[in-house]
mmCIF file of C-alpha atoms and ligand atoms in Angstrom:
data_model
loop_
_atom_site.group_PDB
_atom_site.id
_atom_site.type_symbol
_atom_site.label_atom_id
_atom_site.label_comp_id
_atom_site.label_asym_id
_atom_site.label_seq_id
_atom_site.Cartn_x
_atom_site.Cartn_y
_atom_site.Cartn_z
ATOM 1 C CA MET A 108 113.568 92.090 94.689
ATOM 2 C CA ILE A 109 111.783 89.462 92.554
ATOM 3 C CA PRO A 110 108.338 88.589 94.602
ATOM 4 C CA ILE A 111 107.169 85.172 94.713
ATOM 5 C CA THR A 112 103.873 86.441 93.874
ATOM 6 C CA VAL A 113 102.254 89.530 92.151
ATOM 7 C CA VAL A 114 98.979 90.804 92.297
ATOM 8 C CA ASP A 115 98.062 92.722 89.178
ATOM 9 C CA VAL A 116 94.003 93.630 88.951
ATOM 10 C CA ARG A 117 94.483 96.855 87.322
ATOM 11 C CA ASP A 118 92.278 95.772 84.181
ATOM 12 C CA ALA A 119 89.355 95.225 86.818
ATOM 13 C CA GLU A 120 88.783 99.153 87.421
ATOM 14 C CA ASP A 121 86.358 100.019 85.023
ATOM 15 C CA LEU A 122 84.272 96.746 85.866
ATOM 16 C CA VAL A 123 84.553 97.686 89.736
ATOM 17 C CA LEU A 124 83.829 101.139 89.350
ATOM 18 C CA GLU A 125 80.629 100.024 87.115
ATOM 19 C CA VAL A 126 79.376 97.906 90.419
ATOM 20 C CA LEU A 127 80.156 100.730 92.463
ATOM 21 C CA ARG A 128 78.196 103.186 90.656
ATOM 22 C CA SER A 129 75.244 101.122 90.410
ATOM 23 C CA GLY A 130 74.603 100.619 93.795
ATOM 24 C CA ALA A 131 74.039 96.859 93.384
ATOM 25 C CA ILE A 132 77.171 95.561 95.078
ATOM 26 C CA ALA A 133 76.180 92.456 96.847
ATOM 27 C CA GLN A 134 75.289 89.311 95.086
ATOM 28 C CA GLY A 135 73.987 90.061 92.027
ATOM 29 C CA LYS A 136 74.314 89.766 88.086
ATOM 30 C CA MET A 137 77.968 90.343 88.008
ATOM 31 C CA VAL A 138 78.569 87.245 90.039
ATOM 32 C CA LYS A 139 76.175 85.292 87.781
ATOM 33 C CA ARG A 140 78.433 86.808 84.861
ATOM 34 C CA PHE A 141 81.578 85.263 86.668
ATOM 35 C CA GLU A 142 79.705 81.991 87.456
ATOM 36 C CA ASP A 143 79.064 81.314 83.758
ATOM 37 C CA ALA A 144 82.732 82.249 82.514
ATOM 38 C CA PHE A 145 84.106 79.830 85.293
ATOM 39 C CA ALA A 146 81.742 77.261 84.166
ATOM 40 C CA ALA A 147 82.867 77.593 80.928
ATOM 41 C CA ILE A 148 86.483 77.254 81.827
ATOM 42 C CA SER A 149 86.006 74.229 83.602
ATOM 43 C CA GLY A 150 83.824 72.588 81.142
ATOM 44 C CA THR A 151 81.196 71.973 83.748
ATOM 45 C CA LYS A 152 77.307 72.769 83.948
ATOM 46 C CA HIS A 153 77.309 74.600 86.920
ATOM 47 C CA ALA A 154 79.661 77.074 89.017
ATOM 48 C CA VAL A 155 78.577 78.159 92.369
ATOM 49 C CA ALA A 156 80.571 81.156 93.690
ATOM 50 C CA VAL A 157 80.975 81.856 97.467
ATOM 51 C CA ASN A 158 82.905 83.665 99.661
ATOM 52 C CA ASN A 159 86.376 81.835 99.533
ATOM 53 C CA GLY A 160 87.827 78.407 98.938
ATOM 54 C CA THR A 161 87.590 77.247 102.124
ATOM 55 C CA THR A 162 83.567 77.762 102.175
ATOM 56 C CA ALA A 163 83.610 75.781 98.940
ATOM 57 C CA LEU A 164 84.924 72.883 100.556
ATOM 58 C CA VAL A 165 82.873 73.070 103.441
ATOM 59 C CA ALA A 166 79.744 73.691 101.444
ATOM 60 C CA SER A 167 80.478 71.047 99.005
ATOM 61 C CA LEU A 168 80.756 68.409 101.977
ATOM 62 C CA GLN A 169 77.602 69.748 103.710
ATOM 63 C CA VAL A 170 75.267 69.253 100.583
ATOM 64 C CA LEU A 171 76.502 65.427 100.551
ATOM 65 C CA ASP A 172 74.720 64.982 103.835
ATOM 66 C CA LEU A 173 77.577 63.289 105.575
ATOM 67 C CA LYS A 174 76.550 61.453 109.042
ATOM 68 C CA PRO A 175 78.783 61.373 111.862
ATOM 69 C CA GLY A 176 81.438 58.907 111.641
ATOM 70 C CA ASP A 177 81.487 59.084 107.708
ATOM 71 C CA GLU A 178 85.155 59.353 106.156
ATOM 72 C CA VAL A 179 86.654 61.912 103.947
ATOM 73 C CA VAL A 180 90.260 60.405 102.546
ATOM 74 C CA THR A 181 92.734 63.146 101.626
ATOM 75 C CA SER A 182 96.230 64.180 101.405
ATOM 76 C CA PRO A 183 98.468 64.734 104.313
ATOM 77 C CA PHE A 184 100.435 67.412 102.347
ATOM 78 C CA THR A 185 98.035 70.254 101.545
ATOM 79 C CA PHE A 186 97.151 73.810 102.849
ATOM 80 C CA VAL A 187 95.549 73.492 106.320
ATOM 81 C CA ALA A 188 92.218 74.630 104.498
ATOM 82 C CA THR A 189 91.659 71.245 103.321
ATOM 83 C CA LEU A 190 91.815 69.827 106.697
ATOM 84 C CA ASN A 191 89.663 72.466 108.483
ATOM 85 C CA ALA A 192 86.982 72.147 106.013
ATOM 86 C CA ILE A 193 86.495 68.539 106.527
ATOM 87 C CA LEU A 194 86.484 68.970 110.458
ATOM 88 C CA GLU A 195 83.975 71.953 109.965
ATOM 89 C CA ALA A 196 81.830 69.636 108.035
ATOM 90 C CA GLY A 197 81.953 67.393 111.166
ATOM 91 C CA ALA A 198 83.409 64.250 109.124
ATOM 92 C CA THR A 199 86.030 62.101 110.165
ATOM 93 C CA VAL A 200 89.506 62.653 108.455
ATOM 94 C CA ARG A 201 91.493 59.684 106.693
ATOM 95 C CA PHE A 202 95.004 60.226 105.161
ATOM 96 C CA ALA A 203 96.445 58.716 102.260
ATOM 97 C CA ASP A 204 100.204 59.157 101.401
ATOM 98 C CA ILE A 205 101.419 61.437 98.354
ATOM 99 C CA SER A 206 103.301 60.413 95.569
ATOM 100 C CA ARG A 207 106.610 61.921 94.859
ATOM 101 C CA ASP A 208 105.823 62.710 91.023
ATOM 102 C CA ASP A 209 103.043 64.879 91.105
ATOM 103 C CA PHE A 210 103.002 65.916 95.210
ATOM 104 C CA ALA A 211 99.352 64.577 95.156
ATOM 105 C CA ILE A 212 97.293 61.680 96.978
ATOM 106 C CA ASP A 213 98.874 58.304 95.629
ATOM 107 C CA PRO A 214 95.747 55.897 94.489
ATOM 108 C CA ASP A 215 97.469 52.852 95.915
ATOM 109 C CA ARG A 216 97.646 54.442 99.182
ATOM 110 C CA VAL A 217 93.879 55.837 98.641
ATOM 111 C CA ALA A 218 92.937 52.004 98.296
ATOM 112 C CA ALA A 219 94.531 51.117 101.566
ATOM 113 C CA ALA A 220 92.380 53.998 103.423
ATOM 114 C CA VAL A 221 89.177 53.478 102.186
ATOM 115 C CA THR A 222 87.123 51.745 104.717
ATOM 116 C CA ASP A 223 83.168 50.959 104.728
ATOM 117 C CA ARG A 224 82.785 54.202 106.080
ATOM 118 C CA THR A 225 84.760 56.036 103.962
ATOM 119 C CA LYS A 226 81.929 58.395 101.516
ATOM 120 C CA VAL A 227 84.427 61.157 100.141
ATOM 121 C CA LEU A 228 87.542 61.281 98.139
ATOM 122 C CA MET A 229 88.897 64.547 98.327
ATOM 123 C CA PRO A 230 91.816 64.582 96.178
ATOM 124 C CA VAL A 231 94.197 68.061 95.987
ATOM 125 C CA HIS A 232 95.376 69.109 92.932
ATOM 126 C CA LEU A 233 98.465 70.543 94.494
ATOM 127 C CA TYR A 234 100.743 73.611 92.582
ATOM 128 C CA GLY A 235 98.551 73.704 89.618
ATOM 129 C CA GLN A 236 98.848 69.916 88.371
ATOM 130 C CA THR A 237 95.811 67.549 88.907
ATOM 131 C CA ALA A 238 96.461 64.230 90.996
ATOM 132 C CA ASP A 239 96.125 60.878 89.193
ATOM 133 C CA MET A 240 92.540 61.128 88.231
ATOM 134 C CA GLY A 241 92.811 58.424 85.595
ATOM 135 C CA LYS A 242 93.060 56.177 88.873
ATOM 136 C CA LEU A 243 91.392 58.057 91.134
ATOM 137 C CA ALA A 244 88.123 58.592 89.653
ATOM 138 C CA PRO A 245 87.805 54.602 88.800
ATOM 139 C CA LEU A 246 88.620 54.159 92.197
ATOM 140 C CA ALA A 247 86.042 56.071 93.707
ATOM 141 C CA ALA A 248 83.413 54.860 91.497
ATOM 142 C CA GLU A 249 84.169 51.101 92.533
ATOM 143 C CA HIS A 250 83.838 52.359 96.122
ATOM 144 C CA GLY A 251 81.112 54.576 95.653
ATOM 145 C CA LEU A 252 82.576 57.786 97.070
ATOM 146 C CA HIS A 253 81.941 61.253 96.045
ATOM 147 C CA VAL A 254 84.581 62.957 94.461
ATOM 148 C CA VAL A 255 85.322 66.263 96.237
ATOM 149 C CA GLU A 256 88.482 67.840 94.564
ATOM 150 C CA ASP A 257 90.422 70.626 96.152
ATOM 151 C CA ALA A 258 91.406 72.314 93.172
ATOM 152 C CA ALA A 259 92.148 75.756 94.960
ATOM 153 C CA GLN A 260 95.390 75.766 92.850
ATOM 154 C CA ALA A 261 94.138 74.347 89.405
ATOM 155 C CA VAL A 262 91.836 76.420 87.851
ATOM 156 C CA GLY A 263 92.614 75.648 84.186
ATOM 157 C CA ALA A 264 94.587 72.244 84.865
ATOM 158 C CA SER A 265 93.490 69.167 83.208
ATOM 159 C CA PHE A 266 93.776 65.577 83.326
ATOM 160 C CA GLU A 267 93.827 64.024 79.632
ATOM 161 C CA GLY A 268 91.648 66.902 78.576
ATOM 162 C CA ARG A 269 89.419 66.850 81.392
ATOM 163 C CA ARG A 270 89.366 69.831 83.494
ATOM 164 C CA ALA A 271 90.182 69.943 87.354
ATOM 165 C CA GLY A 272 86.799 70.299 89.248
ATOM 166 C CA SER A 273 84.888 68.269 86.547
ATOM 167 C CA TYR A 274 85.206 64.858 88.495
ATOM 168 C CA GLY A 275 82.754 65.523 91.139
ATOM 169 C CA LEU A 276 82.099 69.028 93.180
ATOM 170 C CA GLY A 277 85.235 71.111 92.129
ATOM 171 C CA CYS A 278 86.623 73.317 95.002
ATOM 172 C CA PHE A 279 88.470 76.319 93.612
ATOM 173 C CA SER A 280 89.877 79.471 95.443
ATOM 174 C CA LEU A 281 89.912 82.955 94.587
ATOM 175 C CA TYR A 282 92.384 84.647 97.147
ATOM 176 C CA ALA A 283 94.623 87.341 96.370
ATOM 177 C CA THR A 284 97.652 84.627 95.348
ATOM 178 C CA LYS A 285 95.946 82.121 93.614
ATOM 179 C CA ASN A 286 96.072 82.145 89.796
ATOM 180 C CA ILE A 287 92.539 84.087 89.514
ATOM 181 C CA THR A 288 91.691 85.994 92.327
ATOM 182 C CA THR A 289 88.602 88.438 93.776
ATOM 183 C CA ALA A 290 90.828 89.329 96.844
ATOM 184 C CA GLU A 291 88.816 86.454 98.666
ATOM 185 C CA GLY A 292 86.717 84.164 96.842
ATOM 186 C CA GLY A 293 85.673 80.507 96.118
ATOM 187 C CA VAL A 294 83.938 78.523 93.294
ATOM 188 C CA ILE A 295 82.175 75.157 93.362
ATOM 189 C CA THR A 296 81.847 73.380 89.815
ATOM 190 C CA CYS A 297 79.677 70.144 89.341
ATOM 191 C CA ASP A 298 77.405 68.724 86.518
ATOM 192 C CA ASP A 299 74.954 67.547 88.841
ATOM 193 C CA ASP A 300 71.651 69.756 88.705
ATOM 194 C CA THR A 301 70.614 68.759 92.306
ATOM 195 C CA LEU A 302 73.866 69.422 94.091
ATOM 196 C CA ALA A 303 74.252 72.635 92.273
ATOM 197 C CA ASP A 304 70.715 73.998 93.386
ATOM 198 C CA ARG A 305 71.311 72.645 97.025
ATOM 199 C CA LEU A 306 74.622 74.581 96.887
ATOM 200 C CA ARG A 307 72.676 77.676 96.087
ATOM 201 C CA VAL A 308 70.130 77.419 98.380
ATOM 202 C CA LEU A 309 72.866 76.648 101.236
ATOM 203 C CA ARG A 310 74.588 79.713 100.361
ATOM 204 C CA ASN A 311 71.700 81.750 100.839
ATOM 205 C CA GLN A 312 70.699 80.613 104.393
ATOM 206 C CA GLY A 313 68.791 77.792 103.262
ATOM 207 C CA MET A 314 66.369 80.079 101.357
ATOM 208 C CA ARG A 315 64.816 79.142 97.841
ATOM 209 C CA ALA A 316 62.223 82.256 97.385
ATOM 210 C CA ARG A 317 61.857 84.940 100.055
ATOM 211 C CA TYR A 318 61.507 83.401 103.828
ATOM 212 C CA GLN A 319 61.054 80.247 102.273
ATOM 213 C CA TYR A 320 63.549 78.103 104.131
ATOM 214 C CA GLU A 321 64.358 74.591 102.885
ATOM 215 C CA MET A 322 67.266 73.486 104.959
ATOM 216 C CA ALA A 323 69.396 75.012 107.936
ATOM 217 C CA GLY A 324 71.983 77.650 105.375
ATOM 218 C CA HIS A 325 74.473 79.927 105.794
ATOM 219 C CA ASN A 326 75.554 83.480 104.056
ATOM 220 C CA TYR A 327 78.351 81.794 101.934
ATOM 221 C CA ARG A 328 77.780 84.490 99.288
ATOM 222 C CA MET A 329 80.027 86.297 97.121
ATOM 223 C CA THR A 330 79.655 90.014 96.251
ATOM 224 C CA ASP A 331 79.223 91.599 92.839
ATOM 225 C CA LEU A 332 82.402 93.859 93.961
ATOM 226 C CA HIS A 333 84.413 90.763 94.214
ATOM 227 C CA ALA A 334 83.188 88.988 91.186
ATOM 228 C CA ALA A 335 84.126 92.429 88.992
ATOM 229 C CA VAL A 336 87.725 91.935 90.097
ATOM 230 C CA GLY A 337 87.837 88.538 88.878
ATOM 231 C CA VAL A 338 85.629 88.478 85.502
ATOM 232 C CA PRO A 339 88.492 90.487 83.349
ATOM 233 C CA GLN A 340 91.037 87.522 84.430
ATOM 234 C CA LEU A 341 88.523 84.984 83.461
ATOM 235 C CA GLU A 342 88.625 86.724 80.144
ATOM 236 C CA LYS A 343 92.330 86.425 79.857
ATOM 237 C CA ILE A 344 92.966 82.966 81.487
ATOM 238 C CA ASP A 345 94.709 81.380 78.787
ATOM 239 C CA SER A 346 97.123 84.289 78.493
ATOM 240 C CA LEU A 347 97.796 84.164 81.979
ATOM 241 C CA THR A 348 98.240 80.294 82.282
ATOM 242 C CA ALA A 349 100.444 80.398 78.859
ATOM 243 C CA ALA A 350 103.147 82.764 81.033
ATOM 244 C CA ARG A 351 103.262 80.655 84.039
ATOM 245 C CA GLN A 352 103.753 77.495 81.311
ATOM 246 C CA ARG A 353 106.502 79.567 79.536
ATOM 247 C CA ASN A 354 108.007 80.955 82.752
ATOM 248 C CA ALA A 355 108.263 77.109 84.214
ATOM 249 C CA LYS A 356 109.662 75.729 80.948
ATOM 250 C CA ARG A 357 112.238 78.276 81.116
ATOM 251 C CA LEU A 358 113.065 77.442 85.066
ATOM 252 C CA SER A 359 113.309 73.907 84.023
ATOM 253 C CA GLU A 360 115.594 74.292 80.946
ATOM 254 C CA GLY A 361 117.620 76.725 83.191
ATOM 255 C CA LEU A 362 117.910 74.567 86.397
ATOM 256 C CA ALA A 363 118.488 71.241 84.777
ATOM 257 C CA GLY A 364 121.244 69.728 86.067
ATOM 258 C CA THR A 365 122.080 71.632 89.448
ATOM 259 C CA PRO A 366 123.416 68.883 91.568
ATOM 260 C CA GLY A 367 120.668 67.875 94.622
ATOM 261 C CA LEU A 368 117.885 69.695 92.856
ATOM 262 C CA GLU A 369 114.937 67.744 91.866
ATOM 263 C CA LEU A 370 112.827 69.142 89.153
ATOM 264 C CA PRO A 371 108.956 69.663 89.185
ATOM 265 C CA ALA A 372 107.731 67.316 86.063
ATOM 266 C CA VAL A 373 104.560 67.715 84.097
ATOM 267 C CA GLN A 374 103.218 64.161 84.117
ATOM 268 C CA PRO A 375 101.914 62.440 80.812
ATOM 269 C CA GLY A 376 98.591 63.657 79.799
ATOM 270 C CA ARG A 377 98.159 66.103 82.322
ATOM 271 C CA GLU A 378 98.172 70.292 81.915
ATOM 272 C CA HIS A 379 100.106 71.695 84.737
ATOM 273 C CA VAL A 380 98.898 75.383 85.286
ATOM 274 C CA TRP A 381 101.904 76.204 87.702
ATOM 275 C CA HIS A 382 100.394 77.807 90.702
ATOM 276 C CA GLN A 383 103.714 77.167 92.060
ATOM 277 C CA TYR A 384 106.759 75.594 90.483
ATOM 278 C CA THR A 385 108.306 73.815 93.311
ATOM 279 C CA VAL A 386 111.820 72.329 93.404
ATOM 280 C CA LEU A 387 112.828 69.759 95.941
ATOM 281 C CA VAL A 388 116.404 70.157 97.603
ATOM 282 C CA GLY A 389 117.363 66.469 98.091
ATOM 283 C CA PRO A 390 120.270 65.274 100.378
ATOM 284 C CA HIS A 391 123.146 65.910 97.983
ATOM 285 C CA ALA A 392 122.560 69.839 97.438
ATOM 286 C CA MET A 393 125.402 71.947 98.538
ATOM 287 C CA LEU A 394 122.839 73.737 100.944
ATOM 288 C CA SER A 395 119.766 72.533 102.854
ATOM 289 C CA ARG A 396 116.235 73.526 102.048
ATOM 290 C CA ASP A 397 116.295 76.106 104.446
ATOM 291 C CA GLU A 398 119.880 77.339 103.864
ATOM 292 C CA LEU A 399 118.573 77.631 100.473
ATOM 293 C CA ALA A 400 115.727 79.671 100.876
ATOM 294 C CA ALA A 401 117.537 82.075 103.447
ATOM 295 C CA ALA A 402 120.418 82.666 100.662
ATOM 296 C CA LEU A 403 117.855 83.404 97.963
ATOM 297 C CA THR A 404 115.812 85.594 100.272
ATOM 298 C CA GLU A 405 119.122 87.427 101.128
ATOM 299 C CA LYS A 406 119.782 87.629 97.173
ATOM 300 C CA GLY A 407 116.426 89.174 96.338
ATOM 301 C CA ILE A 408 114.617 86.116 95.389
ATOM 302 C CA GLY A 409 111.343 85.795 96.818
ATOM 303 C CA ASN A 410 110.628 81.930 97.654
ATOM 304 C CA GLY A 411 108.211 80.037 99.608
ATOM 305 C CA ILE A 412 107.798 76.610 101.620
ATOM 306 C CA TYR A 413 104.558 75.251 100.771
ATOM 307 C CA TYR A 414 104.072 73.476 103.232
ATOM 308 C CA PRO A 415 106.812 73.150 105.948
ATOM 309 C CA LYS A 416 104.929 70.055 107.818
ATOM 310 C CA ILE A 417 102.452 67.277 107.281
ATOM 311 C CA VAL A 418 99.156 69.325 107.726
ATOM 312 C CA PHE A 419 98.086 67.579 110.584
ATOM 313 C CA ASP A 420 101.410 67.837 112.660
ATOM 314 C CA TYR A 421 100.567 70.621 114.639
ATOM 315 C CA GLU A 422 99.632 70.731 118.746
ATOM 316 C CA CYS A 423 95.828 71.978 118.069
ATOM 317 C CA TYR A 424 95.220 68.579 116.101
ATOM 318 C CA ARG A 425 96.661 66.155 118.409
ATOM 319 C CA GLY A 426 94.135 64.027 119.582
ATOM 320 C CA HIS A 427 91.834 65.581 117.772
ATOM 321 C CA PRO A 428 88.483 62.985 117.857
ATOM 322 C CA LEU A 429 87.861 63.317 114.024
ATOM 323 C CA ILE A 430 91.638 62.642 113.289
ATOM 324 C CA PRO A 431 91.538 59.231 114.723
ATOM 325 C CA GLY A 432 95.219 57.351 114.848
ATOM 326 C CA ALA A 433 97.156 59.708 112.287
ATOM 327 C CA SER A 434 100.703 59.352 112.859
ATOM 328 C CA VAL A 435 103.458 61.258 110.703
ATOM 329 C CA GLU A 436 105.511 58.174 110.505
ATOM 330 C CA ASP A 437 102.564 56.372 108.450
ATOM 331 C CA PHE A 438 103.361 59.232 105.576
ATOM 332 C CA PRO A 439 106.876 58.882 104.620
ATOM 333 C CA VAL A 440 106.533 60.754 101.316
ATOM 334 C CA ALA A 441 104.624 63.552 102.623
ATOM 335 C CA ALA A 442 107.201 63.901 105.137
ATOM 336 C CA SER A 443 110.297 64.046 103.054
ATOM 337 C CA VAL A 444 108.678 66.360 100.744
ATOM 338 C CA ALA A 445 107.497 68.557 103.225
ATOM 339 C CA ALA A 446 111.271 68.877 104.446
ATOM 340 C CA GLN A 447 112.492 69.643 100.811
ATOM 341 C CA ALA A 448 110.268 71.681 98.778
ATOM 342 C CA LEU A 449 110.697 74.879 97.800
ATOM 343 C CA SER A 450 108.855 77.066 95.600
ATOM 344 C CA LEU A 451 110.476 79.670 93.396
ATOM 345 C CA PRO A 452 108.795 82.796 91.652
ATOM 346 C CA VAL A 453 106.568 81.475 88.310
ATOM 347 C CA HIS A 454 103.905 84.149 87.813
ATOM 348 C CA PRO A 455 102.694 85.977 84.853
ATOM 349 C CA ALA A 456 104.301 89.329 85.794
ATOM 350 C CA LEU A 457 107.722 88.027 85.615
ATOM 351 C CA THR A 458 110.211 89.248 82.815
ATOM 352 C CA ASP A 459 112.454 86.614 80.842
ATOM 353 C CA GLU A 460 115.474 88.467 82.654
ATOM 354 C CA GLN A 461 113.896 88.065 86.231
ATOM 355 C CA VAL A 462 113.377 84.226 85.336
ATOM 356 C CA ASP A 463 117.040 84.042 84.193
ATOM 357 C CA THR A 464 118.134 85.958 87.672
ATOM 358 C CA VAL A 465 116.353 83.268 89.478
ATOM 359 C CA ILE A 466 118.060 80.327 87.510
ATOM 360 C CA ALA A 467 121.512 81.854 87.846
ATOM 361 C CA THR A 468 121.311 82.899 91.619
ATOM 362 C CA VAL A 469 119.754 79.272 92.678
ATOM 363 C CA ARG A 470 122.721 77.984 90.231
ATOM 364 C CA GLU A 471 125.390 80.086 91.833
ATOM 365 C CA VAL A 472 124.367 79.474 95.451
ATOM 366 C CA LEU A 473 124.325 75.452 95.133
ATOM 367 C CA GLY A 474 127.719 75.737 93.555
ATOM 368 C CA ALA A 475 126.438 74.671 89.811
HETATM 369 C C1 PLP N 82 93.983 78.401 99.043
HETATM 370 C C2 PLP N 82 93.755 76.831 99.396
HETATM 371 C C3 PLP N 82 92.414 76.624 100.001
HETATM 372 C C4 PLP N 82 91.586 77.717 100.794
HETATM 373 O O1 PLP N 82 91.041 78.519 99.987
HETATM 374 P P1 PLP N 82 90.783 80.106 100.973
HETATM 375 O O2 PLP N 82 90.189 80.906 99.532
HETATM 376 O O3 PLP N 82 92.014 80.540 101.332
HETATM 377 O O4 PLP N 82 89.721 80.037 101.845
HETATM 378 C C5 PLP N 82 92.373 75.479 100.104
HETATM 379 N N1 PLP N 82 93.297 74.410 99.732
HETATM 380 C C6 PLP N 82 94.352 74.804 99.294
HETATM 381 C C7 PLP N 82 95.062 73.440 98.527
HETATM 382 C C8 PLP N 82 94.729 76.114 98.925
HETATM 383 O O5 PLP N 82 95.851 76.323 98.547
#
């Protein structure tokens, strides 16, 4: 069996033991060490660690002081946490369809979705490649919007040399299967001193100094135990990313020309960190996406469907007062991608032989 992800955090043993033995296990100096390393990687002045990626998104919206009726424009093709975070923050959600090239929000569609109530643009850097920030950042500036990046899958990715998470408030996830993990965890990156300060206070019950409360806060803290799991990975992030990039390149070379298969492309000027390697199984392939997924599973090739439906296309969101007028028919690109997307193993633990087995098996079952 070749799994779709492998979690390997063995190199954190010493640091985790150090924290355990110290008795100082909650948020403390290991979290600070993690934050400093993360800020350096993101090219931002600040990195604020929190307890998960969803929290990172919620906290980012909370420090922007949105009022009821304020709108956030985001992608309809994303993990459900993007949507849930906006709802949790009490903002109204507007969606803009994605582009088939990068699976991220399409700048032309964003322009059409912006109203005078729009306060935030929340692009999702899906699968490890940034959205088209060259167009989205100026668009946000033109309309006076805050940028909150859902960079959960994109640690280390960049657009024309500028890192994901450096365009406003950058929200990262450190969940077990993400490129960098602390088991559960999240980070918010930014250059703005005031917002970073507010995030740190918000994270700790709104408390600046002991029992001095400045806002109604929450407990969003990360622990030193979790931070210790992540620190060694940050130290070797370049080699982890390089391994993913090497695997992706090998997959693309090996799968080129497979009938009916559309391979993922790195857009010019962008550095892709390959959280997922996602192909589109088109109508001319010998098998449907679901048939291909089943055939690969049967042959021991791990695979995943991220994501099978438009994010709001579930009973629990229908008629939601904060998702007014959202209709599946308005997002044809997201709908077709959701029906065709299939992710193949690309993680750093793969050997060349395993990558070749993935390629050979996909080609075989598609009759190539
Ligand atoms: C993983 C993920 C999140 C949520 O992160 P958690 O750490 O699981 O809370 C948000 N958005 C996207 C796109 C993700 O992939």
